[in-house]
GROMACS .gro file of C-alpha atoms in nm:
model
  343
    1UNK     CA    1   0.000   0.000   0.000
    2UNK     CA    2   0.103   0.346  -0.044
    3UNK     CA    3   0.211   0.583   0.222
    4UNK     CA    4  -0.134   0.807   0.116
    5UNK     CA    5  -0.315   0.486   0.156
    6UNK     CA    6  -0.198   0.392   0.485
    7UNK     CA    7  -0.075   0.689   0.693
    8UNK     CA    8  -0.407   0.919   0.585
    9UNK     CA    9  -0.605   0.617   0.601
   10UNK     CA   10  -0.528   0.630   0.984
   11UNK     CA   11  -0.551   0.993   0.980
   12UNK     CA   12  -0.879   1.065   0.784
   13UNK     CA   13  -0.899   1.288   0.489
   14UNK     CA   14  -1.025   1.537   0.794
   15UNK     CA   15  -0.758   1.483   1.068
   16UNK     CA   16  -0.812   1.716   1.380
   17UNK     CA   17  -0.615   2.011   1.359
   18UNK     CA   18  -0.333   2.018   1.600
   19UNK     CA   19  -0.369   2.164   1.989
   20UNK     CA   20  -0.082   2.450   1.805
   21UNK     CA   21   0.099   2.412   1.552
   22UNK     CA   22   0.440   2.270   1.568
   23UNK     CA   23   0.738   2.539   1.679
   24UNK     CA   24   1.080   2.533   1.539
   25UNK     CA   25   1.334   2.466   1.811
   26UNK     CA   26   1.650   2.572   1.784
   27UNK     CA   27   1.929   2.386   1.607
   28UNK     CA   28   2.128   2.164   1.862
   29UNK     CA   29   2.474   2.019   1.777
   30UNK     CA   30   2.461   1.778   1.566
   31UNK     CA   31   2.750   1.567   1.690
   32UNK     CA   32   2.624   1.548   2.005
   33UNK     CA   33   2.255   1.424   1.929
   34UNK     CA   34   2.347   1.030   1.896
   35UNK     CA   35   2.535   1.035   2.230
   36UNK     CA   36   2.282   1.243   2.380
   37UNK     CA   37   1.981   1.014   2.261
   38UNK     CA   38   2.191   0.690   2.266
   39UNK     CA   39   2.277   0.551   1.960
   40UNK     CA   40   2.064   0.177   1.973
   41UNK     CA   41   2.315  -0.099   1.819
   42UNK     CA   42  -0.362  -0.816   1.673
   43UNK     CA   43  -1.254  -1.163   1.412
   44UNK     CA   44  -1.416  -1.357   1.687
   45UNK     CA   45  -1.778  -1.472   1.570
   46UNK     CA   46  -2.079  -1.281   1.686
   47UNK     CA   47  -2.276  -1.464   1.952
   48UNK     CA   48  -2.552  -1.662   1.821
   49UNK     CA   49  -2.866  -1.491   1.770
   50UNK     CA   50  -2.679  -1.115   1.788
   51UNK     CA   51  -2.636  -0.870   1.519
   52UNK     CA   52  -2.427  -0.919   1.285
   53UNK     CA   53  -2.101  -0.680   1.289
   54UNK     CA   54  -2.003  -0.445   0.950
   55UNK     CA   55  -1.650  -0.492   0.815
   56UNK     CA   56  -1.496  -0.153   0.797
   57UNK     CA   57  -1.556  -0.021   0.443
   58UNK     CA   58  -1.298   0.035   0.207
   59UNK     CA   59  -1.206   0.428   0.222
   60UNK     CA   60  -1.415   0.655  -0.034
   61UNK     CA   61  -1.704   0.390  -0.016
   62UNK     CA   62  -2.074   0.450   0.076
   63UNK     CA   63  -2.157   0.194   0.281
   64UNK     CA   64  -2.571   0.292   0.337
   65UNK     CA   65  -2.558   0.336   0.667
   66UNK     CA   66  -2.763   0.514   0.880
   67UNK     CA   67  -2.541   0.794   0.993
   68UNK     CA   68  -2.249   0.918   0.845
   69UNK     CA   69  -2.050   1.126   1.112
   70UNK     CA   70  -1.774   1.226   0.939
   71UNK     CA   71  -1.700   1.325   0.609
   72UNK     CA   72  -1.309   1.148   0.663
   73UNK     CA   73  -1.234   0.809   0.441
   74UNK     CA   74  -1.320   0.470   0.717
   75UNK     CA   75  -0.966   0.245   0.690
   76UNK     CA   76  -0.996  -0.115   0.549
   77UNK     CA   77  -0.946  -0.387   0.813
   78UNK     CA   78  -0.573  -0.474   0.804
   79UNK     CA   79  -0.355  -0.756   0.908
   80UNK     CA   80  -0.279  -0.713   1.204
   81UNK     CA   81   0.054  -0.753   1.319
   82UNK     CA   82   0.177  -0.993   1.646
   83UNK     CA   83   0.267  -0.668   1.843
   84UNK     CA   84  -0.093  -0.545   1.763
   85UNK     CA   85  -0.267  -0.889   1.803
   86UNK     CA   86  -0.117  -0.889   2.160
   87UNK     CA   87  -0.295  -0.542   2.235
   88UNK     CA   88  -0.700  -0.549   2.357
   89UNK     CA   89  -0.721  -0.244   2.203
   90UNK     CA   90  -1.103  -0.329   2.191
   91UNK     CA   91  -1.286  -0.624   2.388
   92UNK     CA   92  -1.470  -0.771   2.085
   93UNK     CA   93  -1.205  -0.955   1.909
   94UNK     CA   94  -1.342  -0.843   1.613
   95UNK     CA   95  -1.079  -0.647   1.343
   96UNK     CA   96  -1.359  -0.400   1.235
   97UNK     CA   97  -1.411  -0.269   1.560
   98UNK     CA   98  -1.033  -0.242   1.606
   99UNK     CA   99  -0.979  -0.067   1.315
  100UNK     CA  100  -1.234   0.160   1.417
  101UNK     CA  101  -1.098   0.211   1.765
  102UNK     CA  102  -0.735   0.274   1.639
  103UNK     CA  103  -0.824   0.523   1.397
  104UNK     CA  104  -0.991   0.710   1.661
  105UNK     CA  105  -0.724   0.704   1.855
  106UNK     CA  106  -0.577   0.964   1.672
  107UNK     CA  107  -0.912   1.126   1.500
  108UNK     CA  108  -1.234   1.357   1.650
  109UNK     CA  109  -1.502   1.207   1.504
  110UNK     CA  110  -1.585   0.851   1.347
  111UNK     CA  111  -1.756   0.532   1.372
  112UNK     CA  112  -1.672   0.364   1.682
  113UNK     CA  113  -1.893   0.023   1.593
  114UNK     CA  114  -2.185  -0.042   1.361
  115UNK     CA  115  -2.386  -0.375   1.285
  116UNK     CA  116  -2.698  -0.465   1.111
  117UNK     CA  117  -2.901  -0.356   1.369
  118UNK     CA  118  -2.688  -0.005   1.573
  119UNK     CA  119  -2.432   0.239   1.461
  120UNK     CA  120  -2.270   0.398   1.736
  121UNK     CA  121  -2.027   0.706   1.638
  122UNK     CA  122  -1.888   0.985   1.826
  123UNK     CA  123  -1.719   1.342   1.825
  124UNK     CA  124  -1.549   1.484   2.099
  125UNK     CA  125  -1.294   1.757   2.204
  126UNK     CA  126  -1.004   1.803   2.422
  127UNK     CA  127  -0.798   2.023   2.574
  128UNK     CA  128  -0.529   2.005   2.883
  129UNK     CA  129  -0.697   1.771   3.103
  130UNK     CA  130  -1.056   1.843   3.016
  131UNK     CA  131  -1.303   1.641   2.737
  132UNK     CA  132  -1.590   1.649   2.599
  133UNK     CA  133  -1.708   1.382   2.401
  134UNK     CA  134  -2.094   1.325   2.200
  135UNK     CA  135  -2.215   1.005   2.126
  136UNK     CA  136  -2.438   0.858   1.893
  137UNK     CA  137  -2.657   0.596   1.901
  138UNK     CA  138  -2.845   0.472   1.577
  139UNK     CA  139  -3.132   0.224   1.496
  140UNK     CA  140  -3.102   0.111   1.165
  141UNK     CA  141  -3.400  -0.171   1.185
  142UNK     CA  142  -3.703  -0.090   1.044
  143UNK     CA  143  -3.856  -0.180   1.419
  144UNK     CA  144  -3.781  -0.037   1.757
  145UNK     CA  145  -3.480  -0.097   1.988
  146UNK     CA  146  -3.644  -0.130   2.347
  147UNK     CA  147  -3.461  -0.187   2.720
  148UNK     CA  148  -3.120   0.031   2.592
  149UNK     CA  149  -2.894   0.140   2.814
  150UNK     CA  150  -2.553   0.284   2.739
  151UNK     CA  151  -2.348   0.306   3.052
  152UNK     CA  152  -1.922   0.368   3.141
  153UNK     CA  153  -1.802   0.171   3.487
  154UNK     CA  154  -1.597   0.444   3.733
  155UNK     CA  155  -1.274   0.474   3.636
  156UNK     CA  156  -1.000   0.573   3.932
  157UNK     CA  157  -0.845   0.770   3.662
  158UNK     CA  158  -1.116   0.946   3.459
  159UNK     CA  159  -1.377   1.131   3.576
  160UNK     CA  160  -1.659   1.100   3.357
  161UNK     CA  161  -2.034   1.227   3.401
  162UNK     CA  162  -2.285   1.139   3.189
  163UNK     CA  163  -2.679   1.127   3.170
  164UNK     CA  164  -2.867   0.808   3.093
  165UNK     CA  165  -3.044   0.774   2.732
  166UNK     CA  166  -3.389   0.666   2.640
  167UNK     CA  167  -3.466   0.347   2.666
  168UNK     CA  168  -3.603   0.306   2.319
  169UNK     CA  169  -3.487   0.429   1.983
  170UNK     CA  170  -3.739   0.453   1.680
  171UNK     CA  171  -3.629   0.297   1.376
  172UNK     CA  172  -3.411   0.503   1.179
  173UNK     CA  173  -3.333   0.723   1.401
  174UNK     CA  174  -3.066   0.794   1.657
  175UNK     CA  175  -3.031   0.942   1.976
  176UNK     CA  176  -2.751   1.119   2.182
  177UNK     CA  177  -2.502   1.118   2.512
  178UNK     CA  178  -2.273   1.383   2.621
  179UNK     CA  179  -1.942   1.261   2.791
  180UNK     CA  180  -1.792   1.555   3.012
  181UNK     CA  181  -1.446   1.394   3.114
  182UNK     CA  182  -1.126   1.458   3.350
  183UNK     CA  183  -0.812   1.313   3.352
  184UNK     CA  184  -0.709   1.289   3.718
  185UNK     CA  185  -0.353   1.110   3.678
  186UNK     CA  186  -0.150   0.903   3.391
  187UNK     CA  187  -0.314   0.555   3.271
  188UNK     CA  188  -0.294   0.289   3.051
  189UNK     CA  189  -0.705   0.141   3.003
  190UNK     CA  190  -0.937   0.299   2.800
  191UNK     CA  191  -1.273   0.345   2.961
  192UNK     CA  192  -1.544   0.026   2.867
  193UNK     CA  193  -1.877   0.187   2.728
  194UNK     CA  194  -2.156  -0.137   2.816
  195UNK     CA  195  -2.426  -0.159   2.547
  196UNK     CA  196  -2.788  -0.362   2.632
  197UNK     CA  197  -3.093  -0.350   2.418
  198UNK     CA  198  -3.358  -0.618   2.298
  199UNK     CA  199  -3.271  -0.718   1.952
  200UNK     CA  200  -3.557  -0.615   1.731
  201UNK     CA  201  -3.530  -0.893   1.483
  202UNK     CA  202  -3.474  -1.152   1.734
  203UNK     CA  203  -3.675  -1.002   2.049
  204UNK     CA  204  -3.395  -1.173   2.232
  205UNK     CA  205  -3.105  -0.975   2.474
  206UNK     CA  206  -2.772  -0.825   2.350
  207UNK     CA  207  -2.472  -0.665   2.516
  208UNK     CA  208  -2.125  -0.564   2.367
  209UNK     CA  209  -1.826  -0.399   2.581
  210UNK     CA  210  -1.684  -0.132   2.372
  211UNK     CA  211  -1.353   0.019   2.452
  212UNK     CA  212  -1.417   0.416   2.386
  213UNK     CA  213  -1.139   0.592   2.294
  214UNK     CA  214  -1.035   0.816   2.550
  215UNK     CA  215  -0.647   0.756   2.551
  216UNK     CA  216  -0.385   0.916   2.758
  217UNK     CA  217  -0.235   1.089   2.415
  218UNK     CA  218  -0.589   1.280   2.347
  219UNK     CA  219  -0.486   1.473   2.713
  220UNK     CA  220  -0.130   1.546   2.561
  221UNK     CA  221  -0.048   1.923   2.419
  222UNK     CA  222   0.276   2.006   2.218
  223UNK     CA  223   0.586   2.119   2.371
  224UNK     CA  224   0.893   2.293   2.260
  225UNK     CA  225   1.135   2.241   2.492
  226UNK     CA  226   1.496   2.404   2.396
  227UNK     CA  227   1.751   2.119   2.240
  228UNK     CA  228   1.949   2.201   2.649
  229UNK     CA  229   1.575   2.139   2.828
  230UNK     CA  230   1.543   1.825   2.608
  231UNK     CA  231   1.884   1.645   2.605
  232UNK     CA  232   1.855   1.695   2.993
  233UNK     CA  233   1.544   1.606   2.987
  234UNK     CA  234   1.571   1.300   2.793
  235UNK     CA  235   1.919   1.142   2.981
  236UNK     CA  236   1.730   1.188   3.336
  237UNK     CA  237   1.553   0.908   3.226
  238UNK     CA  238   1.726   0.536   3.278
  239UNK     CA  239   1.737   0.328   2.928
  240UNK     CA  240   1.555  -0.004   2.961
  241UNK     CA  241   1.399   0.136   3.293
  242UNK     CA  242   0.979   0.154   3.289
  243UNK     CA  243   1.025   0.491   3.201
  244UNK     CA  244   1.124   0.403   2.857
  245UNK     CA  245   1.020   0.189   2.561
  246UNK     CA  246   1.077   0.140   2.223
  247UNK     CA  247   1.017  -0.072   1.890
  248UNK     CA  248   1.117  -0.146   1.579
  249UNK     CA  249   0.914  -0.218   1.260
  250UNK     CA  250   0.895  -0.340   0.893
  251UNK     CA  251   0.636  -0.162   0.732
  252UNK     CA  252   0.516  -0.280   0.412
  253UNK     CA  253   0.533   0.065   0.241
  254UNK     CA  254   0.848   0.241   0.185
  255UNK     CA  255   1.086   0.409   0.388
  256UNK     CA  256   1.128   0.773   0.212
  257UNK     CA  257   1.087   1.114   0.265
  258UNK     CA  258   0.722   1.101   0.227
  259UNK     CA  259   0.677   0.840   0.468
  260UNK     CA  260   0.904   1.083   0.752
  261UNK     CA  261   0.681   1.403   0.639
  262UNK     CA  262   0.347   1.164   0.722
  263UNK     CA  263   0.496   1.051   1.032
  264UNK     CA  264   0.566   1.364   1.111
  265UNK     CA  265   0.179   1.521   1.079
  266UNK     CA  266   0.070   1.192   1.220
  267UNK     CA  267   0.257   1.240   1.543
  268UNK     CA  268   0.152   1.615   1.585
  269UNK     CA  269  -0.205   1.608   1.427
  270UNK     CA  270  -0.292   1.268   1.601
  271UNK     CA  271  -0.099   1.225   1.911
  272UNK     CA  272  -0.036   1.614   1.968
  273UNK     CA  273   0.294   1.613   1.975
  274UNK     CA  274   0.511   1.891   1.833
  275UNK     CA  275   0.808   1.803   1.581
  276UNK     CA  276   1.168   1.986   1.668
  277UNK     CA  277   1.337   2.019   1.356
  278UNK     CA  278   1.664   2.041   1.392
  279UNK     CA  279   1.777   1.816   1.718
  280UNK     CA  280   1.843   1.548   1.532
  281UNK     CA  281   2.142   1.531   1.257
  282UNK     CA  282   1.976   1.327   1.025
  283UNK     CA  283   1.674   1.418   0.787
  284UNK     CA  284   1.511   1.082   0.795
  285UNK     CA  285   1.464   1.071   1.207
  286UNK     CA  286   1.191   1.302   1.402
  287UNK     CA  287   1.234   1.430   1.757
  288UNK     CA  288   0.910   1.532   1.867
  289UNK     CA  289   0.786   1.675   2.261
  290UNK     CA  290   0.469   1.707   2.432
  291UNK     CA  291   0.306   1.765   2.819
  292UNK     CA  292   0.058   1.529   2.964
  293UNK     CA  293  -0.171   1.707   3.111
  294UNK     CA  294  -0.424   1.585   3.441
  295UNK     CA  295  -0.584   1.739   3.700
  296UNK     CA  296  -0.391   1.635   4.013
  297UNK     CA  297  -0.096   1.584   3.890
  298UNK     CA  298   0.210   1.773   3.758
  299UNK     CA  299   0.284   1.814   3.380
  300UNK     CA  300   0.494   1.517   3.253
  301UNK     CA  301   0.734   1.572   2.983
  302UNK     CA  302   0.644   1.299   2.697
  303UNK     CA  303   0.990   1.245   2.460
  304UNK     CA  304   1.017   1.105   2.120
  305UNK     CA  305   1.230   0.995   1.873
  306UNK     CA  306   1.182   0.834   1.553
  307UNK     CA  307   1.437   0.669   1.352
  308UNK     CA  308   1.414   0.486   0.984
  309UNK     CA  309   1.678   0.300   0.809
  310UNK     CA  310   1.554   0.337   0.413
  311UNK     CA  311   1.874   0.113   0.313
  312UNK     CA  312   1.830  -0.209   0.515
  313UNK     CA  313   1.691  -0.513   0.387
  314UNK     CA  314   1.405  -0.482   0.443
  315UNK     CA  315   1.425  -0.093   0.560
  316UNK     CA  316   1.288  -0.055   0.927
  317UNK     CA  317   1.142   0.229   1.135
  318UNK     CA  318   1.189   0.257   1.497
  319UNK     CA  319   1.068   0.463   1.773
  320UNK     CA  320   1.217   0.520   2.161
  321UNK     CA  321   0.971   0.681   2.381
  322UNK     CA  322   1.053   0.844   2.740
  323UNK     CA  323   0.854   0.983   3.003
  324UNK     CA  324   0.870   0.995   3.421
  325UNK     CA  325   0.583   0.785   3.425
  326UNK     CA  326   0.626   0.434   3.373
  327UNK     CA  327   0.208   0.398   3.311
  328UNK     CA  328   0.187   0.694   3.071
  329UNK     CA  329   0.502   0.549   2.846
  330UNK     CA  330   0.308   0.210   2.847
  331UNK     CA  331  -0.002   0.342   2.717
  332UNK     CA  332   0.242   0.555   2.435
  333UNK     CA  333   0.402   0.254   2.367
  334UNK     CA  334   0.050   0.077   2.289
  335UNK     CA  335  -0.077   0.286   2.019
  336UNK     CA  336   0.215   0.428   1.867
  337UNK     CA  337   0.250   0.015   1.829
  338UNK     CA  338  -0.093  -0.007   1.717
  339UNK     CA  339  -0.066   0.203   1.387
  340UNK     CA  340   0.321   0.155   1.348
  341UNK     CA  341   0.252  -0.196   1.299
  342UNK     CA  342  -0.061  -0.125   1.092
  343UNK     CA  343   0.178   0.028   0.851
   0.00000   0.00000   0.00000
């Protein structure tokens, strides 16, 4: 696949614009960014009787749904890699719903799952440690849904309040629910969003968990810490300790210019982090910054570096991500795995 078709898949054709826009940081020395950075030698089948899930439609297509949320291209189901099969980065098992999930990871608005029966999408907004997120529920029978219920378990790290929706939906129609949301301190889970209705077609009971994606990268803002702040910044934190983590990738499209430059607006437009040209000696790599924000806690400083190797065989991208909080860099590690490996 092509870079357009895989990195803007992920993005959408319209990608939330950036918390600001990235600032150029000073040029550092260049012989002194590898020893300052250190130089480094995932479908179940539906339960019987329950609606039937939709495959993710190929981007561009009109599937005849009920609602369409967003205007932005909905990614093809991929193979998912064995770092991504390892991830629950939704509880159905089911590759549509992933897909789904992981492109809103790093999107606004979307479809978050859809069958035969419901569509349920979503837009939302954040900033600093606040969010605000609408969803929607849609019949698409031609009969009622009766006894629905949409409701989030407490969460130790989120606050979330919410008001209960009707219990029945006419058909064709759809009805909404207003998230307002506060992170209180670094995490790794996404909150579960429990859906229960009577089946129309069947009259019988249905439930689905559905991981919604409120992610410790949607309460990160860009930072432009000086290449002095940074460096510091960065060797505070132990290699190989929690703090840190890294990977390294094939990807099946190639290793160029354009694919850096996509990266690049992927990592600031998605997980709102802003790129510092300029600390790193080679064109091909990305240092990018950012601040986690949460309520109760201090700031933390989020680090990144990319790096891609266009002339092995076959070329390879990698990533090392630091923090000073060993649950935030897990939960970075998780997604930027997610659509690294979806490359």
């Amino acid at each position: 696949p092509s870079v357009a078709s895989s990195l803007m898949a992920l993005l959408g054709a319209a990608a939330p614009a950036p918390v600001s826009a990235p600032v150029s940081a000073p040029a550092g020395p260049a012989g002194d960014i590898l020893a300052m950075l250190g130089a480094r030698p995932a479908q179940a089948p539906a339960p019987a009787q329950a609606p039937v899930p939709a495959a993710a439609p190929a981007p561009g297509s009109n599937d005849g749904g009920l609602i369409d949320l967003t205007s932005a291209a909905r990614p093809t189901t991929a193979q998912l890699g064995a770092e991504l099969a390892s991830l629950s980065l939704s509880v159905t098992g089911n590759p549509a719903v992933d897909q789904w999930f992981r492109r809103l990871v790093v999107a606004n608005e979307g479809v978050l799952y859809e069958d035969n029966i419901v569509q349920v999408g979503l837009k939302s907004e954040f900033r600093f440690a606040e969010g605000r997120m609408m969803l929607f529920y849609g019949n698409k029978a031609t009969s009622p849904i009766t006894g629905f219920s949409a409701t989030i378990p407490p969460s130790p790290d989120l606050q979330i309040q919410y008001a209960p929706v009707p219990d029945s939906i006419p058909p064709r129609t759809q009805v909404k629910q207003i998230l307002n949301m506060t992170c209180t301190v670094p995490f790794v889970e996404a909150p579960l969003l429990h859906l229960q209705f009577t089946n129309p077609l069947t009259n019988s009971p249905f439930s689905i968990q559905l991981r919604l994606p409120v992610v410790p990268t949607k309460f990160i803002s860009p930072a432009t810490p000086s290449p002095e702040e940074f460096f510091r910044a960065w060797k505070q934190i132990p290699p190989g300790s929690t703090m840190e983590s890294n990977a390294t990738f094939t990807p099946s499209i190639p290793v160029d210019a354009n694919t850096v430059q996509n990266l690049g607006r992927l990592l600031n437009q998605g997980f709102h982090l802003a790129v510092l040209p300029g600390l790193d000696p080679s064109p091909s790599n990305l240092v990018c910054a950012g601040t986690f924000n949460s309520r109760t806690g201090s700031p933390v400083l989020v680090l990144l570096r990319i790096e891609t190797f266009p002339t092995r065989q076959p070329a390879q991208i990698s990533f090392t991500a630091r923090t000073t909080s060993a649950p935030l860099t897990t939960a970075i590690n998780r997604y930027l795995i997610a659509h690294f490996s979806a490359m």
